[in-house]
């Protein structure tokens, strides 16, 4: 069975603080993809990143960075110098198997509140 | 480029009434997904279409839910009759092999359904 766990339900930080959102996944597939999506109050999920299971290289995009560790089945997301506009619900998701079904398994989400 | 369009954005109905949601994917995207998102949860896949064919509807409650994508473009999701527990956000997403592949899904803003 595939499962994604985001243990942090809500996080509140003050602007300019760094914050890390945790994601732990379970899958028996050797080929899989991991994602992070952002859901602002408008409701639309916005794609942030996709990593495949064979690429454990960490990635940085501006203030965002991702740490993928297969040994601990984790794919954590860090926002550096947070801003009020980062306030949203963030979802980690998993898509497993080599059949390219595209089915995403989402975690329960972490609500991030950045206070000015 | 226009994103995924969904309508209506909000719908309030009484239980036992029928309701329909409409989705127009990004132009050229052959794969269309309907997700159900309960409050405080991540989205869960209801059905996936490849062009006009439903290739994964295992999570669709077929006693009251139906969906169609007659010409392989826009799609309609229907509930008849609606129950109180159907109150949720219904998200539509689309993807294309030419736009990141089946695992990079673009989401619409969703339809928030309230059943009274």
Short mmCIF file of C-alpha atoms in Angstrom, two decimals:
data_model
loop_
_atom_site.label_atom_id
_atom_site.label_comp_id
_atom_site.label_asym_id
_atom_site.label_seq_id
_atom_site.Cartn_x
_atom_site.Cartn_y
_atom_site.Cartn_z
CA UNK A 1 0.00 0.00 0.00
CA UNK A 2 1.10 3.55 -0.63
CA UNK A 3 0.84 6.21 2.01
CA UNK A 4 2.01 9.76 2.63
CA UNK A 5 2.22 11.19 6.14
CA UNK A 6 2.53 14.86 6.96
CA UNK A 7 2.70 14.84 10.74
CA UNK A 8 2.56 18.62 11.10
CA UNK A 9 -1.04 19.77 10.86
CA UNK A 10 -0.34 23.46 11.38
CA UNK A 11 2.79 25.57 11.61
CA UNK A 12 2.94 29.24 12.52
CA UNK A 13 6.06 31.33 12.02
CA UNK A 14 6.97 34.97 11.92
CA UNK A 15 8.04 36.47 8.63
CA UNK A 16 11.69 35.89 7.71
CA UNK A 17 11.93 32.73 9.77
CA UNK A 18 12.95 29.51 8.06
CA UNK A 19 10.44 26.67 8.19
CA UNK A 20 10.61 22.99 7.26
CA UNK A 21 7.59 20.91 6.31
CA UNK A 22 8.00 17.19 6.87
CA UNK A 23 6.84 14.41 4.57
CA UNK A 24 7.26 10.67 5.07
CA UNK A 25 6.07 8.17 2.47
CA UNK A 26 5.51 4.45 2.16
CA UNK A 27 5.64 2.45 -1.06
CA UNK A 28 6.82 -0.93 -2.28
CA UNK A 29 7.50 0.40 -5.74
CA UNK A 30 11.10 0.86 -6.79
CA UNK A 31 10.08 3.53 -9.27
CA UNK A 32 8.02 6.36 -7.90
CA UNK A 33 7.65 10.11 -7.94
CA UNK A 34 7.28 12.58 -5.10
CA UNK A 35 5.61 15.96 -5.31
CA UNK A 36 4.90 19.07 -3.35
CA UNK A 37 1.84 21.19 -4.10
CA UNK A 38 0.77 24.50 -2.59
CA UNK A 39 -2.92 25.29 -2.01
CA UNK A 40 -3.55 28.98 -1.32
CA UNK A 41 -6.92 30.20 -0.04
CA UNK A 42 -8.16 30.43 -3.64
CA UNK A 43 -8.24 26.62 -3.63
CA UNK A 44 -6.18 25.79 -6.68
CA UNK A 45 -3.31 23.37 -6.12
CA UNK A 46 -0.09 24.79 -7.49
CA UNK A 47 2.67 22.41 -8.54
CA UNK A 48 6.00 23.13 -6.82
CA UNK A 49 8.30 20.20 -7.51
CA UNK A 50 8.51 16.61 -8.72
CA UNK A 51 11.37 14.18 -7.96
CA UNK A 52 11.79 10.62 -9.12
CA UNK A 53 13.01 7.81 -6.90
CA UNK A 54 16.36 7.55 -8.66
CA UNK A 55 17.37 11.13 -8.09
CA UNK A 56 18.23 11.88 -4.49
CA UNK A 57 19.94 15.12 -5.26
CA UNK A 58 18.59 17.95 -3.17
CA UNK A 59 17.11 20.85 -5.05
CA UNK A 60 16.96 24.57 -4.42
CA UNK A 61 14.69 27.01 -6.17
CA UNK A 62 14.93 30.50 -4.82
CA UNK A 63 13.76 30.42 -1.21
CA UNK A 64 12.52 26.85 -1.58
CA UNK A 65 14.60 23.73 -1.07
CA UNK A 66 13.83 20.04 -0.91
CA UNK A 67 15.66 17.24 0.91
CA UNK A 68 14.97 13.76 -0.45
CA UNK A 69 16.29 10.86 1.62
CA UNK A 70 15.37 7.35 0.53
CA UNK A 71 16.99 5.83 3.62
CA UNK A 72 14.36 7.47 5.81
CA UNK A 73 11.60 7.64 3.15
CA UNK A 74 11.38 11.37 3.59
CA UNK A 75 10.95 14.31 1.25
CA UNK A 76 11.08 17.46 3.35
CA UNK A 77 10.45 20.98 2.13
CA UNK A 78 12.16 24.07 3.54
CA UNK A 79 11.19 27.68 2.98
CA UNK A 80 13.97 30.11 3.79
CA UNK A 81 13.15 33.62 4.96
CA UNK A 82 9.41 32.98 4.89
CA UNK A 83 7.01 35.63 3.64
CA UNK A 84 3.34 36.28 4.31
CA UNK A 85 2.55 35.16 0.76
CA UNK A 86 3.84 31.70 1.68
CA UNK A 87 0.79 31.20 3.90
CA UNK A 88 -1.10 28.25 2.44
CA UNK A 89 -1.73 24.55 2.82
CA UNK A 90 1.13 22.45 1.49
CA UNK A 91 0.63 18.90 0.30
CA UNK A 92 3.17 16.20 -0.26
CA UNK A 93 2.13 13.53 -2.75
CA UNK A 94 3.36 10.21 -4.11
CA UNK A 95 2.83 8.53 -7.45
CA UNK A 96 4.16 5.02 -7.61
CA UNK A 97 4.91 2.36 -10.15
CA UNK A 98 6.25 2.39 -13.66
CA UNK A 99 2.87 2.15 -15.36
CA UNK A 100 2.46 5.90 -15.57
CA UNK A 101 -1.06 5.88 -14.18
CA UNK A 102 -0.55 9.33 -12.75
CA UNK A 103 -2.55 8.54 -9.63
CA UNK A 104 -1.43 10.84 -6.84
CA UNK A 105 -1.59 9.81 -3.18
CA UNK A 106 -1.69 12.94 -1.06
CA UNK A 107 -0.80 13.52 2.55
CA UNK A 108 -3.20 15.35 4.80
CA UNK A 109 -1.47 18.66 4.27
CA UNK A 110 0.32 21.14 6.49
CA UNK A 111 -1.20 24.57 7.02
CA UNK A 112 1.50 27.20 7.14
CA UNK A 113 0.74 30.60 8.59
CA UNK A 114 3.36 33.28 8.20
CA UNK A 115 2.71 36.28 10.39
CA UNK A 116 4.06 39.72 9.57
CA UNK B 1 -2.47 29.88 -21.59
CA UNK B 2 -5.73 29.29 -19.78
CA UNK B 3 -5.67 26.92 -16.84
CA UNK B 4 -8.16 24.27 -15.85
CA UNK B 5 -11.62 25.81 -15.62
CA UNK B 6 -14.28 24.55 -13.26
CA UNK B 7 -17.82 25.66 -12.65
CA UNK B 8 -19.63 26.45 -10.54
CA UNK B 9 -17.16 27.55 -7.88
CA UNK B 10 -19.73 27.11 -5.14
CA UNK B 11 -22.91 25.10 -4.92
CA UNK B 12 -25.39 24.73 -2.08
CA UNK B 13 -28.13 22.14 -2.37
CA UNK B 14 -30.46 20.19 -0.15
CA UNK B 15 -29.88 16.50 0.41
CA UNK B 16 -31.42 14.15 -2.12
CA UNK B 17 -31.10 16.77 -4.86
CA UNK B 18 -28.94 16.14 -7.93
CA UNK B 19 -25.87 18.25 -8.69
CA UNK B 20 -23.39 18.47 -11.54
CA UNK B 21 -19.91 19.92 -11.83
CA UNK B 22 -18.19 20.89 -15.03
CA UNK B 23 -14.51 20.89 -15.91
CA UNK B 24 -12.66 22.16 -18.97
CA UNK B 25 -9.03 21.00 -18.95
CA UNK B 26 -6.05 22.81 -20.39
CA UNK B 27 -6.20 22.70 -24.17
CA UNK B 28 -4.48 19.63 -25.55
CA UNK B 29 -4.38 17.75 -22.25
CA UNK B 30 -5.66 14.26 -22.95
CA UNK B 31 -5.76 13.06 -19.33
CA UNK B 32 -8.39 14.39 -16.96
CA UNK B 33 -8.80 13.64 -13.25
CA UNK B 34 -11.57 14.26 -10.74
CA UNK B 35 -10.56 14.44 -7.09
CA UNK B 36 -12.57 14.74 -3.89
CA UNK B 37 -11.11 16.86 -1.11
CA UNK B 38 -12.74 16.68 2.30
CA UNK B 39 -12.12 19.45 4.80
CA UNK B 40 -8.66 19.18 6.31
CA UNK B 41 -7.65 16.32 4.03
CA UNK B 42 -5.64 15.82 0.90
CA UNK B 43 -7.40 15.19 -2.42
CA UNK B 44 -8.43 11.64 -3.28
CA UNK B 45 -8.79 10.42 -6.85
CA UNK B 46 -12.33 9.61 -7.97
CA UNK B 47 -11.82 8.93 -11.65
CA UNK B 48 -9.21 9.32 -14.39
CA UNK B 49 -9.89 9.69 -18.09
CA UNK B 50 -7.55 9.08 -20.98
CA UNK B 51 -9.27 11.00 -23.75
CA UNK B 52 -12.92 9.85 -23.51
CA UNK B 53 -12.19 6.56 -21.77
CA UNK B 54 -12.47 6.16 -17.99
CA UNK B 55 -9.37 4.11 -17.19
CA UNK B 56 -9.51 4.26 -13.40
CA UNK B 57 -12.86 4.70 -11.64
CA UNK B 58 -12.26 2.28 -8.78
CA UNK B 59 -12.77 5.02 -6.17
CA UNK B 60 -15.97 6.42 -7.67
CA UNK B 61 -19.10 5.53 -5.64
CA UNK B 62 -21.07 4.32 -8.61
CA UNK B 63 -24.40 4.06 -6.83
CA UNK B 64 -24.74 7.83 -6.79
CA UNK B 65 -21.80 9.30 -8.71
CA UNK B 66 -21.36 9.33 -12.46
CA UNK B 67 -18.99 11.06 -14.81
CA UNK B 68 -18.61 11.56 -18.52
CA UNK B 69 -16.14 13.00 -20.98
CA UNK B 70 -17.97 12.47 -24.23
CA UNK B 71 -15.67 14.17 -26.73
CA UNK B 72 -12.46 13.73 -24.79
CA UNK B 73 -12.30 17.38 -23.81
CA UNK B 74 -14.52 18.77 -21.06
CA UNK B 75 -16.06 16.57 -18.41
CA UNK B 76 -19.06 16.49 -16.09
CA UNK B 77 -19.25 14.87 -12.66
CA UNK B 78 -22.73 14.21 -11.30
CA UNK B 79 -24.12 13.20 -7.93
CA UNK B 80 -27.66 11.91 -7.69
CA UNK B 81 -28.96 11.99 -5.05
CA UNK B 82 -26.60 14.05 -2.91
CA UNK B 83 -26.05 13.15 0.72
CA UNK B 84 -24.82 15.26 3.62
CA UNK B 85 -21.47 13.48 3.53
CA UNK B 86 -20.86 14.64 -0.04
CA UNK B 87 -20.09 18.15 1.20
CA UNK B 88 -16.53 18.70 0.03
CA UNK B 89 -14.43 20.34 -2.66
CA UNK B 90 -14.40 18.61 -6.03
CA UNK B 91 -11.17 19.25 -7.92
CA UNK B 92 -10.46 18.68 -11.56
CA UNK B 93 -6.95 18.27 -12.94
CA UNK B 94 -5.41 17.59 -16.32
CA UNK B 95 -2.09 16.43 -17.67
CA UNK B 96 -0.32 15.76 -20.94
CA UNK B 97 2.78 13.83 -21.96
CA UNK B 98 3.92 17.03 -23.64
CA UNK B 99 3.60 19.08 -20.47
CA UNK B 100 5.55 17.14 -17.88
CA UNK B 101 3.94 13.75 -18.32
CA UNK B 102 1.11 12.02 -16.46
CA UNK B 103 2.46 12.78 -13.07
CA UNK B 104 2.54 16.56 -13.46
CA UNK B 105 -1.06 17.50 -12.99
CA UNK B 106 -2.53 20.97 -13.33
CA UNK B 107 -5.45 21.65 -11.01
CA UNK B 108 -8.50 23.83 -11.30
CA UNK B 109 -9.85 25.97 -8.43
CA UNK B 110 -12.43 23.36 -7.46
CA UNK B 111 -16.14 23.38 -6.77
CA UNK B 112 -17.11 23.66 -3.12
CA UNK B 113 -20.29 21.68 -2.52
CA UNK B 114 -22.43 22.15 0.56
CA UNK B 115 -25.28 19.71 1.12
CA UNK B 116 -27.88 20.85 3.65
#
